[in-house]
PDB file of C-alpha atoms and ligand atoms in Angstrom:
ATOM      1  CA  MET A  21     124.812  85.495  81.144  1.00  0.00           C
ATOM      2  CA  LYS A  22     122.197  85.251  78.436  1.00  0.00           C
ATOM      3  CA  ALA A  23     119.982  88.246  77.625  1.00  0.00           C
ATOM      4  CA  ILE A  24     117.532  89.182  74.899  1.00  0.00           C
ATOM      5  CA  VAL A  25     118.916  92.372  73.368  1.00  0.00           C
ATOM      6  CA  LEU A  26     116.874  94.741  71.189  1.00  0.00           C
ATOM      7  CA  LYS A  27     119.180  95.416  68.251  1.00  0.00           C
ATOM      8  CA  GLN A  28     116.991  98.149  66.751  1.00  0.00           C
ATOM      9  CA  PHE A  29     113.444  99.440  67.253  1.00  0.00           C
ATOM     10  CA  GLY A  30     110.890  97.526  65.211  1.00  0.00           C
ATOM     11  CA  GLY A  31     109.501  94.003  65.116  1.00  0.00           C
ATOM     12  CA  THR A  32     110.251  90.977  67.288  1.00  0.00           C
ATOM     13  CA  GLU A  33     112.912  89.894  64.770  1.00  0.00           C
ATOM     14  CA  PHE A  34     115.193  92.519  66.349  1.00  0.00           C
ATOM     15  CA  LEU A  35     115.089  90.746  69.731  1.00  0.00           C
ATOM     16  CA  ILE A  36     118.269  88.663  69.708  1.00  0.00           C
ATOM     17  CA  GLU A  37     119.689  86.359  72.397  1.00  0.00           C
ATOM     18  CA  GLU A  38     123.256  87.351  73.283  1.00  0.00           C
ATOM     19  CA  LYS A  39     125.873  86.637  75.942  1.00  0.00           C
ATOM     20  CA  ILE A  40     126.647  89.735  77.972  1.00  0.00           C
ATOM     21  CA  GLU A  41     128.318  90.512  81.300  1.00  0.00           C
ATOM     22  CA  LYS A  42     126.316  89.765  84.454  1.00  0.00           C
ATOM     23  CA  PRO A  43     125.259  93.087  86.059  1.00  0.00           C
ATOM     24  CA  ILE A  44     127.307  94.476  88.950  1.00  0.00           C
ATOM     25  CA  ILE A  45     124.986  95.656  91.700  1.00  0.00           C
ATOM     26  CA  LYS A  46     125.123  99.010  93.484  1.00  0.00           C
ATOM     27  CA  ASN A  47     124.935  99.245  97.304  1.00  0.00           C
ATOM     28  CA  ASN A  48     121.147  99.678  97.261  1.00  0.00           C
ATOM     29  CA  GLU A  49     120.511  96.885  94.756  1.00  0.00           C
ATOM     30  CA  VAL A  50     119.789  93.165  94.729  1.00  0.00           C
ATOM     31  CA  LEU A  51     120.981  90.785  92.018  1.00  0.00           C
ATOM     32  CA  VAL A  52     118.027  88.617  91.053  1.00  0.00           C
ATOM     33  CA  LYS A  53     118.370  85.305  89.217  1.00  0.00           C
ATOM     34  CA  VAL A  54     115.295  85.493  87.041  1.00  0.00           C
ATOM     35  CA  LYS A  55     112.766  82.657  87.027  1.00  0.00           C
ATOM     36  CA  ALA A  56     109.964  84.398  85.118  1.00  0.00           C
ATOM     37  CA  ILE A  57     109.199  87.693  83.423  1.00  0.00           C
ATOM     38  CA  SER A  58     106.035  89.183  82.019  1.00  0.00           C
ATOM     39  CA  ILE A  59     105.558  91.261  78.901  1.00  0.00           C
ATOM     40  CA  ASN A  60     103.113  94.162  78.932  1.00  0.00           C
ATOM     41  CA  PRO A  61     101.763  96.560  76.307  1.00  0.00           C
ATOM     42  CA  VAL A  62     104.572  98.996  77.221  1.00  0.00           C
ATOM     43  CA  ASP A  63     107.169  96.441  76.090  1.00  0.00           C
ATOM     44  CA  VAL A  64     105.530  96.230  72.684  1.00  0.00           C
ATOM     45  CA  LYS A  65     105.142 100.002  72.384  1.00  0.00           C
ATOM     46  CA  VAL A  66     108.795 100.652  73.300  1.00  0.00           C
ATOM     47  CA  ARG A  67     110.082  97.889  71.014  1.00  0.00           C
ATOM     48  CA  SER A  68     108.234  99.408  68.083  1.00  0.00           C
ATOM     49  CA  ARG A  69     109.221 102.983  69.087  1.00  0.00           C
ATOM     50  CA  LYS A  70     105.620 103.990  69.733  1.00  0.00           C
ATOM     51  CA  ALA A  71     106.148 105.134  73.335  1.00  0.00           C
ATOM     52  CA  PRO A  72     108.059 108.268  74.485  1.00  0.00           C
ATOM     53  CA  LEU A  73     110.140 106.000  76.741  1.00  0.00           C
ATOM     54  CA  ALA A  74     111.758 104.569  73.596  1.00  0.00           C
ATOM     55  CA  GLU A  75     113.506 107.918  72.993  1.00  0.00           C
ATOM     56  CA  ILE A  76     115.080 107.772  76.468  1.00  0.00           C
ATOM     57  CA  LEU A  77     116.142 104.145  76.049  1.00  0.00           C
ATOM     58  CA  ALA A  78     117.577 104.751  72.555  1.00  0.00           C
ATOM     59  CA  GLN A  79     120.848 105.897  74.191  1.00  0.00           C
ATOM     60  CA  TYR A  80     121.547 102.468  75.732  1.00  0.00           C
ATOM     61  CA  ASP A  81     123.676  99.785  74.100  1.00  0.00           C
ATOM     62  CA  PRO A  82     122.932  96.998  74.712  1.00  0.00           C
ATOM     63  CA  LEU A  83     119.260  97.866  75.109  1.00  0.00           C
ATOM     64  CA  ILE A  84     117.373  95.209  77.068  1.00  0.00           C
ATOM     65  CA  LEU A  85     113.612  95.535  77.413  1.00  0.00           C
ATOM     66  CA  GLY A  86     111.424  94.228  80.220  1.00  0.00           C
ATOM     67  CA  TRP A  87     110.376  95.482  83.634  1.00  0.00           C
ATOM     68  CA  ASP A  88     108.459  92.695  85.379  1.00  0.00           C
ATOM     69  CA  ILE A  89     110.367  89.891  87.045  1.00  0.00           C
ATOM     70  CA  SER A  90     110.186  87.158  89.623  1.00  0.00           C
ATOM     71  CA  GLY A  91     113.201  85.219  90.829  1.00  0.00           C
ATOM     72  CA  VAL A  92     115.683  84.567  93.612  1.00  0.00           C
ATOM     73  CA  ALA A  93     118.003  87.079  95.310  1.00  0.00           C
ATOM     74  CA  VAL A  94     121.576  85.875  94.779  1.00  0.00           C
ATOM     75  CA  GLU A  95     123.519  88.974  95.897  1.00  0.00           C
ATOM     76  CA  THR A  96     122.580  91.985  98.014  1.00  0.00           C
ATOM     77  CA  GLY A  97     124.233  95.393  98.197  1.00  0.00           C
ATOM     78  CA  SER A  98     125.737  96.670 101.455  1.00  0.00           C
ATOM     79  CA  GLU A  99     122.796  99.030 102.126  1.00  0.00           C
ATOM     80  CA  VAL A 100     120.097  96.404 101.607  1.00  0.00           C
ATOM     81  CA  ALA A 101     118.490  95.406 104.901  1.00  0.00           C
ATOM     82  CA  SER A 102     115.009  94.384 103.724  1.00  0.00           C
ATOM     83  CA  LEU A 103     116.035  91.310 101.700  1.00  0.00           C
ATOM     84  CA  LYS A 104     118.608  88.546 101.966  1.00  0.00           C
ATOM     85  CA  ILE A 105     120.268  86.046  99.674  1.00  0.00           C
ATOM     86  CA  GLY A 106     117.895  83.184  98.893  1.00  0.00           C
ATOM     87  CA  ASP A 107     114.703  85.251  99.183  1.00  0.00           C
ATOM     88  CA  GLU A 108     112.177  84.634  96.430  1.00  0.00           C
ATOM     89  CA  VAL A 109     111.269  88.094  95.181  1.00  0.00           C
ATOM     90  CA  PHE A 110     109.193  89.817  92.526  1.00  0.00           C
ATOM     91  CA  GLY A 111     108.758  93.351  91.318  1.00  0.00           C
ATOM     92  CA  MET A 112     108.616  96.000  88.639  1.00  0.00           C
ATOM     93  CA  VAL A 113     112.154  97.124  87.867  1.00  0.00           C
ATOM     94  CA  ASN A 114     113.086 100.718  87.018  1.00  0.00           C
ATOM     95  CA  LEU A 115     109.959 101.775  85.162  1.00  0.00           C
ATOM     96  CA  ALA A 116     110.131 104.290  83.458  1.00  0.00           C
ATOM     97  CA  GLY A 117     113.813 103.607  82.920  1.00  0.00           C
ATOM     98  CA  HIS A 118     116.022 100.807  81.655  1.00  0.00           C
ATOM     99  CA  GLY A 119     114.549  97.678  83.299  1.00  0.00           C
ATOM    100  CA  LYS A 120     116.781  95.105  81.534  1.00  0.00           C
ATOM    101  CA  ALA A 121     114.463  92.292  82.576  1.00  0.00           C
ATOM    102  CA  TYR A 122     114.850  90.009  79.537  1.00  0.00           C
ATOM    103  CA  ALA A 123     117.957  88.507  81.097  1.00  0.00           C
ATOM    104  CA  GLU A 124     119.161  85.696  83.352  1.00  0.00           C
ATOM    105  CA  TYR A 125     120.217  88.168  86.046  1.00  0.00           C
ATOM    106  CA  VAL A 126     118.791  91.624  86.811  1.00  0.00           C
ATOM    107  CA  ALA A 127     120.160  94.299  89.161  1.00  0.00           C
ATOM    108  CA  VAL A 128     117.174  95.741  91.037  1.00  0.00           C
ATOM    109  CA  PRO A 129     116.885  98.568  93.597  1.00  0.00           C
ATOM    110  CA  ALA A 130     115.713  96.777  96.753  1.00  0.00           C
ATOM    111  CA  GLU A 131     112.677  99.046  97.089  1.00  0.00           C
ATOM    112  CA  HIS A 132     111.395  97.781  93.724  1.00  0.00           C
ATOM    113  CA  LEU A 133     111.113  94.238  95.096  1.00  0.00           C
ATOM    114  CA  ALA A 134     108.746  92.415  97.422  1.00  0.00           C
ATOM    115  CA  VAL A 135     108.984  88.907  98.834  1.00  0.00           C
ATOM    116  CA  LYS A 136     107.002  86.507  96.639  1.00  0.00           C
ATOM    117  CA  PRO A 137     104.127  84.873  98.526  1.00  0.00           C
ATOM    118  CA  GLU A 138     104.754  81.125  98.849  1.00  0.00           C
ATOM    119  CA  ASN A 139     101.340  80.215  97.460  1.00  0.00           C
ATOM    120  CA  ILE A 140     101.954  81.697  94.008  1.00  0.00           C
ATOM    121  CA  THR A 141     104.411  80.625  91.308  1.00  0.00           C
ATOM    122  CA  HIS A 142     107.155  82.767  89.829  1.00  0.00           C
ATOM    123  CA  ILE A 143     105.097  82.996  86.630  1.00  0.00           C
ATOM    124  CA  GLU A 144     102.076  84.286  88.539  1.00  0.00           C
ATOM    125  CA  ALA A 145     104.221  86.723  90.517  1.00  0.00           C
ATOM    126  CA  ALA A 146     105.940  88.112  87.413  1.00  0.00           C
ATOM    127  CA  ALA A 147     102.508  88.679  85.871  1.00  0.00           C
ATOM    128  CA  SER A 148     101.307  90.570  88.945  1.00  0.00           C
ATOM    129  CA  THR A 149     103.506  93.640  88.927  1.00  0.00           C
ATOM    130  CA  LEU A 150     102.973  96.418  86.343  1.00  0.00           C
ATOM    131  CA  ALA A 151      99.398  95.460  85.469  1.00  0.00           C
ATOM    132  CA  ALA A 152      98.429  95.081  89.121  1.00  0.00           C
ATOM    133  CA  LEU A 153     100.199  98.294  90.167  1.00  0.00           C
ATOM    134  CA  THR A 154      98.414 100.187  87.405  1.00  0.00           C
ATOM    135  CA  ALA A 155      95.059  99.076  88.765  1.00  0.00           C
ATOM    136  CA  TRP A 156      96.091  99.839  92.329  1.00  0.00           C
ATOM    137  CA  GLN A 157      97.423 103.321  91.474  1.00  0.00           C
ATOM    138  CA  ALA A 158      94.101 104.126  89.827  1.00  0.00           C
ATOM    139  CA  PHE A 159      92.292 103.331  93.075  1.00  0.00           C
ATOM    140  CA  ASP A 160      94.808 104.533  95.621  1.00  0.00           C
ATOM    141  CA  SER A 161      96.850 107.339  94.026  1.00  0.00           C
ATOM    142  CA  TYR A 162      95.002 108.993  91.129  1.00  0.00           C
ATOM    143  CA  GLY A 163      91.510 108.304  92.376  1.00  0.00           C
ATOM    144  CA  LYS A 164      90.226 107.167  95.735  1.00  0.00           C
ATOM    145  CA  LEU A 165      87.845 104.283  95.350  1.00  0.00           C
ATOM    146  CA  ARG A 166      85.457 103.984  98.300  1.00  0.00           C
ATOM    147  CA  SER A 167      83.444 101.035  99.527  1.00  0.00           C
ATOM    148  CA  THR A 168      80.217 102.889  98.766  1.00  0.00           C
ATOM    149  CA  ASP A 169      81.188 103.608  95.135  1.00  0.00           C
ATOM    150  CA  LYS A 170      79.663 102.144  92.033  1.00  0.00           C
ATOM    151  CA  ILE A 171      82.550 101.539  89.632  1.00  0.00           C
ATOM    152  CA  LEU A 172      82.610 100.802  85.910  1.00  0.00           C
ATOM    153  CA  ILE A 173      85.724  98.834  84.910  1.00  0.00           C
ATOM    154  CA  HIS A 174      86.345  98.680  81.176  1.00  0.00           C
ATOM    155  CA  ALA A 175      88.410  95.906  79.605  1.00  0.00           C
ATOM    156  CA  ALA A 176      87.827  93.899  82.769  1.00  0.00           C
ATOM    157  CA  ALA A 177      89.194  90.718  81.229  1.00  0.00           C
ATOM    158  CA  GLY A 178      92.485  92.427  80.344  1.00  0.00           C
ATOM    159  CA  GLY A 179      95.782  92.604  82.193  1.00  0.00           C
ATOM    160  CA  VAL A 180      94.886  95.719  84.180  1.00  0.00           C
ATOM    161  CA  GLY A 181      91.142  95.121  84.329  1.00  0.00           C
ATOM    162  CA  HIS A 182      91.182  91.651  85.861  1.00  0.00           C
ATOM    163  CA  PHE A 183      93.269  92.927  88.786  1.00  0.00           C
ATOM    164  CA  ALA A 184      91.049  96.009  89.055  1.00  0.00           C
ATOM    165  CA  VAL A 185      87.889  93.917  89.444  1.00  0.00           C
ATOM    166  CA  GLN A 186      89.388  91.959  92.334  1.00  0.00           C
ATOM    167  CA  MET A 187      90.785  95.051  94.066  1.00  0.00           C
ATOM    168  CA  ALA A 188      87.541  96.982  93.696  1.00  0.00           C
ATOM    169  CA  LYS A 189      85.620  94.083  95.225  1.00  0.00           C
ATOM    170  CA  HIS A 190      88.168  93.854  98.025  1.00  0.00           C
ATOM    171  CA  ILE A 191      87.593  97.561  98.741  1.00  0.00           C
ATOM    172  CA  GLY A 192      83.867  96.824  98.798  1.00  0.00           C
ATOM    173  CA  ALA A 193      82.645  98.721  95.726  1.00  0.00           C
ATOM    174  CA  TYR A 194      79.800  97.640  93.434  1.00  0.00           C
ATOM    175  CA  VAL A 195      81.573  96.522  90.227  1.00  0.00           C
ATOM    176  CA  ILE A 196      80.200  96.760  86.694  1.00  0.00           C
ATOM    177  CA  ALA A 197      82.611  95.146  84.244  1.00  0.00           C
ATOM    178  CA  THR A 198      82.830  95.272  80.454  1.00  0.00           C
ATOM    179  CA  SER A 199      84.293  92.525  78.275  1.00  0.00           C
ATOM    180  CA  SER A 200      83.247  90.392  75.346  1.00  0.00           C
ATOM    181  CA  GLU A 201      80.731  87.610  75.947  1.00  0.00           C
ATOM    182  CA  ALA A 202      83.542  85.035  75.806  1.00  0.00           C
ATOM    183  CA  ASN A 203      85.026  86.526  78.989  1.00  0.00           C
ATOM    184  CA  ARG A 204      81.762  87.052  80.896  1.00  0.00           C
ATOM    185  CA  ASP A 205      82.199  84.032  83.189  1.00  0.00           C
ATOM    186  CA  PHE A 206      85.847  84.873  83.836  1.00  0.00           C
ATOM    187  CA  VAL A 207      85.015  88.446  84.840  1.00  0.00           C
ATOM    188  CA  MET A 208      81.996  87.470  86.959  1.00  0.00           C
ATOM    189  CA  GLY A 209      84.133  84.757  88.568  1.00  0.00           C
ATOM    190  CA  LEU A 210      86.561  87.479  89.697  1.00  0.00           C
ATOM    191  CA  GLY A 211      83.697  89.025  91.665  1.00  0.00           C
ATOM    192  CA  ALA A 212      82.042  91.532  89.336  1.00  0.00           C
ATOM    193  CA  ASP A 213      78.431  92.316  90.259  1.00  0.00           C
ATOM    194  CA  GLN A 214      77.250  93.160  86.763  1.00  0.00           C
ATOM    195  CA  HIS A 215      78.539  92.493  83.250  1.00  0.00           C
ATOM    196  CA  ILE A 216      78.192  94.417  80.000  1.00  0.00           C
ATOM    197  CA  ASP A 217      79.197  92.891  76.666  1.00  0.00           C
ATOM    198  CA  TYR A 218      80.827  95.858  74.928  1.00  0.00           C
ATOM    199  CA  LYS A 219      80.341  94.252  71.515  1.00  0.00           C
ATOM    200  CA  VAL A 220      76.559  94.129  71.898  1.00  0.00           C
ATOM    201  CA  ASP A 221      75.487  96.743  74.418  1.00  0.00           C
ATOM    202  CA  HIS A 222      76.190 100.471  74.681  1.00  0.00           C
ATOM    203  CA  PHE A 223      77.145 101.044  78.307  1.00  0.00           C
ATOM    204  CA  GLU A 224      76.418 104.764  78.006  1.00  0.00           C
ATOM    205  CA  ASP A 225      72.763 103.959  77.301  1.00  0.00           C
ATOM    206  CA  ILE A 226      72.469 101.608  80.280  1.00  0.00           C
ATOM    207  CA  LEU A 227      74.452 103.287  83.050  1.00  0.00           C
ATOM    208  CA  HIS A 228      74.246 106.569  84.919  1.00  0.00           C
ATOM    209  CA  ASP A 229      75.445 107.981  88.252  1.00  0.00           C
ATOM    210  CA  ILE A 230      78.645 105.971  88.173  1.00  0.00           C
ATOM    211  CA  ASP A 231      81.092 107.205  90.843  1.00  0.00           C
ATOM    212  CA  PHE A 232      84.310 105.905  89.331  1.00  0.00           C
ATOM    213  CA  VAL A 233      85.312 104.653  85.885  1.00  0.00           C
ATOM    214  CA  LEU A 234      88.539 102.791  85.139  1.00  0.00           C
ATOM    215  CA  GLU A 235      88.958 103.496  81.438  1.00  0.00           C
ATOM    216  CA  ALA A 236      91.768 101.565  79.745  1.00  0.00           C
ATOM    217  CA  VAL A 237      90.338 101.378  76.227  1.00  0.00           C
ATOM    218  CA  GLY A 238      90.713 104.945  74.984  1.00  0.00           C
ATOM    219  CA  GLY A 239      89.255 106.826  72.034  1.00  0.00           C
ATOM    220  CA  GLU A 240      85.542 107.623  72.152  1.00  0.00           C
ATOM    221  CA  ASN A 241      85.156 105.164  75.033  1.00  0.00           C
ATOM    222  CA  PHE A 242      86.708 107.840  77.229  1.00  0.00           C
ATOM    223  CA  GLN A 243      84.147 110.548  76.392  1.00  0.00           C
ATOM    224  CA  LYS A 244      81.291 108.096  76.839  1.00  0.00           C
ATOM    225  CA  SER A 245      82.733 107.175  80.224  1.00  0.00           C
ATOM    226  CA  VAL A 246      82.763 110.804  81.329  1.00  0.00           C
ATOM    227  CA  GLN A 247      79.114 110.950  80.294  1.00  0.00           C
ATOM    228  CA  VAL A 248      78.057 108.211  82.748  1.00  0.00           C
TER     229      VAL A 248
HETATM  230  N1  LIG B 325      99.128  95.768  81.274  1.00  0.00           N
HETATM  231  C1  LIG B 325      99.762  96.753  81.879  1.00  0.00           C
HETATM  232  O1  LIG B 325     100.651  96.539  82.695  1.00  0.00           O
HETATM  233  C2  LIG B 325      99.394  98.192  81.598  1.00  0.00           C
HETATM  234  C3  LIG B 325      99.962  99.185  82.391  1.00  0.00           C
HETATM  235  C4  LIG B 325      99.637 100.513  82.152  1.00  0.00           C
HETATM  236  C5  LIG B 325      98.781 100.825  81.127  1.00  0.00           C
HETATM  237  N2  LIG B 325      98.248  99.829  80.357  1.00  0.00           N
HETATM  238  C6  LIG B 325      97.346 100.218  79.273  1.00  0.00           C
HETATM  239  O2  LIG B 325      96.042  99.800  79.604  1.00  0.00           O
HETATM  240  C7  LIG B 325      95.369  99.383  78.423  1.00  0.00           C
HETATM  241  C8  LIG B 325      94.876  97.959  78.617  1.00  0.00           C
HETATM  242  O3  LIG B 325      95.999  97.132  78.837  1.00  0.00           O
HETATM  243  P1  LIG B 325      95.848  95.615  79.268  1.00  0.00           P
HETATM  244  O4  LIG B 325      97.203  95.067  79.482  1.00  0.00           O
HETATM  245  O5  LIG B 325      94.857  95.518  80.352  1.00  0.00           O
HETATM  246  O6  LIG B 325      95.257  95.044  77.921  1.00  0.00           O
HETATM  247  P2  LIG B 325      94.895  93.560  77.468  1.00  0.00           P
HETATM  248  O7  LIG B 325      95.311  92.554  78.483  1.00  0.00           O
HETATM  249  O8  LIG B 325      95.384  93.438  76.085  1.00  0.00           O
HETATM  250  O9  LIG B 325      93.307  93.556  77.494  1.00  0.00           O
HETATM  251  C9  LIG B 325      92.575  94.350  76.658  1.00  0.00           C
HETATM  252  C10 LIG B 325      91.127  93.967  76.892  1.00  0.00           C
HETATM  253  O10 LIG B 325      90.358  94.990  76.302  1.00  0.00           O
HETATM  254  C11 LIG B 325      89.108  94.459  76.056  1.00  0.00           C
HETATM  255  N3  LIG B 325      88.460  95.382  75.122  1.00  0.00           N
HETATM  256  C12 LIG B 325      88.782  95.693  73.851  1.00  0.00           C
HETATM  257  N4  LIG B 325      87.958  96.636  73.377  1.00  0.00           N
HETATM  258  C13 LIG B 325      87.096  96.950  74.390  1.00  0.00           C
HETATM  259  C14 LIG B 325      86.010  97.846  74.537  1.00  0.00           C
HETATM  260  N5  LIG B 325      85.629  98.644  73.526  1.00  0.00           N
HETATM  261  N6  LIG B 325      85.357  97.914  75.722  1.00  0.00           N
HETATM  262  C15 LIG B 325      85.723  97.119  76.754  1.00  0.00           C
HETATM  263  N7  LIG B 325      86.754  96.227  76.686  1.00  0.00           N
HETATM  264  C16 LIG B 325      87.417  96.151  75.508  1.00  0.00           C
HETATM  265  C17 LIG B 325      89.342  93.063  75.578  1.00  0.00           C
HETATM  266  O11 LIG B 325      88.284  92.276  76.082  1.00  0.00           O
HETATM  267  P3  LIG B 325      87.816  90.902  75.384  1.00  0.00           P
HETATM  268  O12 LIG B 325      89.053  90.037  75.353  1.00  0.00           O
HETATM  269  O13 LIG B 325      86.762  90.372  76.287  1.00  0.00           O
HETATM  270  O14 LIG B 325      87.337  91.286  74.012  1.00  0.00           O
HETATM  271  C18 LIG B 325      90.679  92.687  76.247  1.00  0.00           C
HETATM  272  O15 LIG B 325      90.509  91.702  77.253  1.00  0.00           O
HETATM  273  C19 LIG B 325      96.372  99.541  77.276  1.00  0.00           C
HETATM  274  O16 LIG B 325      96.149 100.802  76.660  1.00  0.00           O
HETATM  275  C20 LIG B 325      97.708  99.559  77.973  1.00  0.00           C
HETATM  276  O17 LIG B 325      98.666 100.276  77.263  1.00  0.00           O
HETATM  277  C21 LIG B 325      98.521  98.530  80.576  1.00  0.00           C
END
């Protein structure tokens, strides 16, 4: 099969298409013929050796990046009862481990996959895994967003933020979203109740008594978020 192998950490010039053996699945795994993948900030950080995960992955040869896939199940291991051959599936594969998603076929633990809804494309499904899970974990695992909360979502037009806005609205919270002016309509269209243009306005001067902040910008933005 074809795969995009990372020959050494660094720039995109080290991502090289090669022919390698198709993966052999374990009993708990599904072999997925990949239709679409998505690339997240973690891919870029690992490729350029700027994430701790790169040190773990350095031992693998060939090293194949990528964690988000959508495709079709073409083989299932003997212990897999939840999925069958022919199912259209999507998921986040083996993060934080060796995902090997930049490939024609990927071996995936069955519990890392879900059946793709029929009303979305493989491209949309592949783009709705890591970024969406990050937003969901913020609301369901690390924090508990409640319907009565007022939430400030930074970088609301970004990969994580645009899922977060929709989830927070679904939960019933009052959503204040930051983005540039160019993305105001996009963010409001996702359901935000209030918009702040971070390039013009200082949110810390406008807001107070915020119950929950989803802060995915970093730096001094974090301290200012604690303040509100
Ligand atoms: N994507 C993932 O799956 C994922 C998972 C875990 C963690 N993360 C982390 O979460 C962070 C965001 O990732 P992402 O994928 O959502 O990024 P992204 O898609 O690149 O979006 C970044 C957004 O940040 C906005 N922005 C820049 N400076 C800002 C500021 N000062 N205040 C408010 N918004 C600002 C930009 O808005 P405008 O375009 O409107 O200027 C842009 O839309 C990164 O640190 C990433 O490593 C991402």
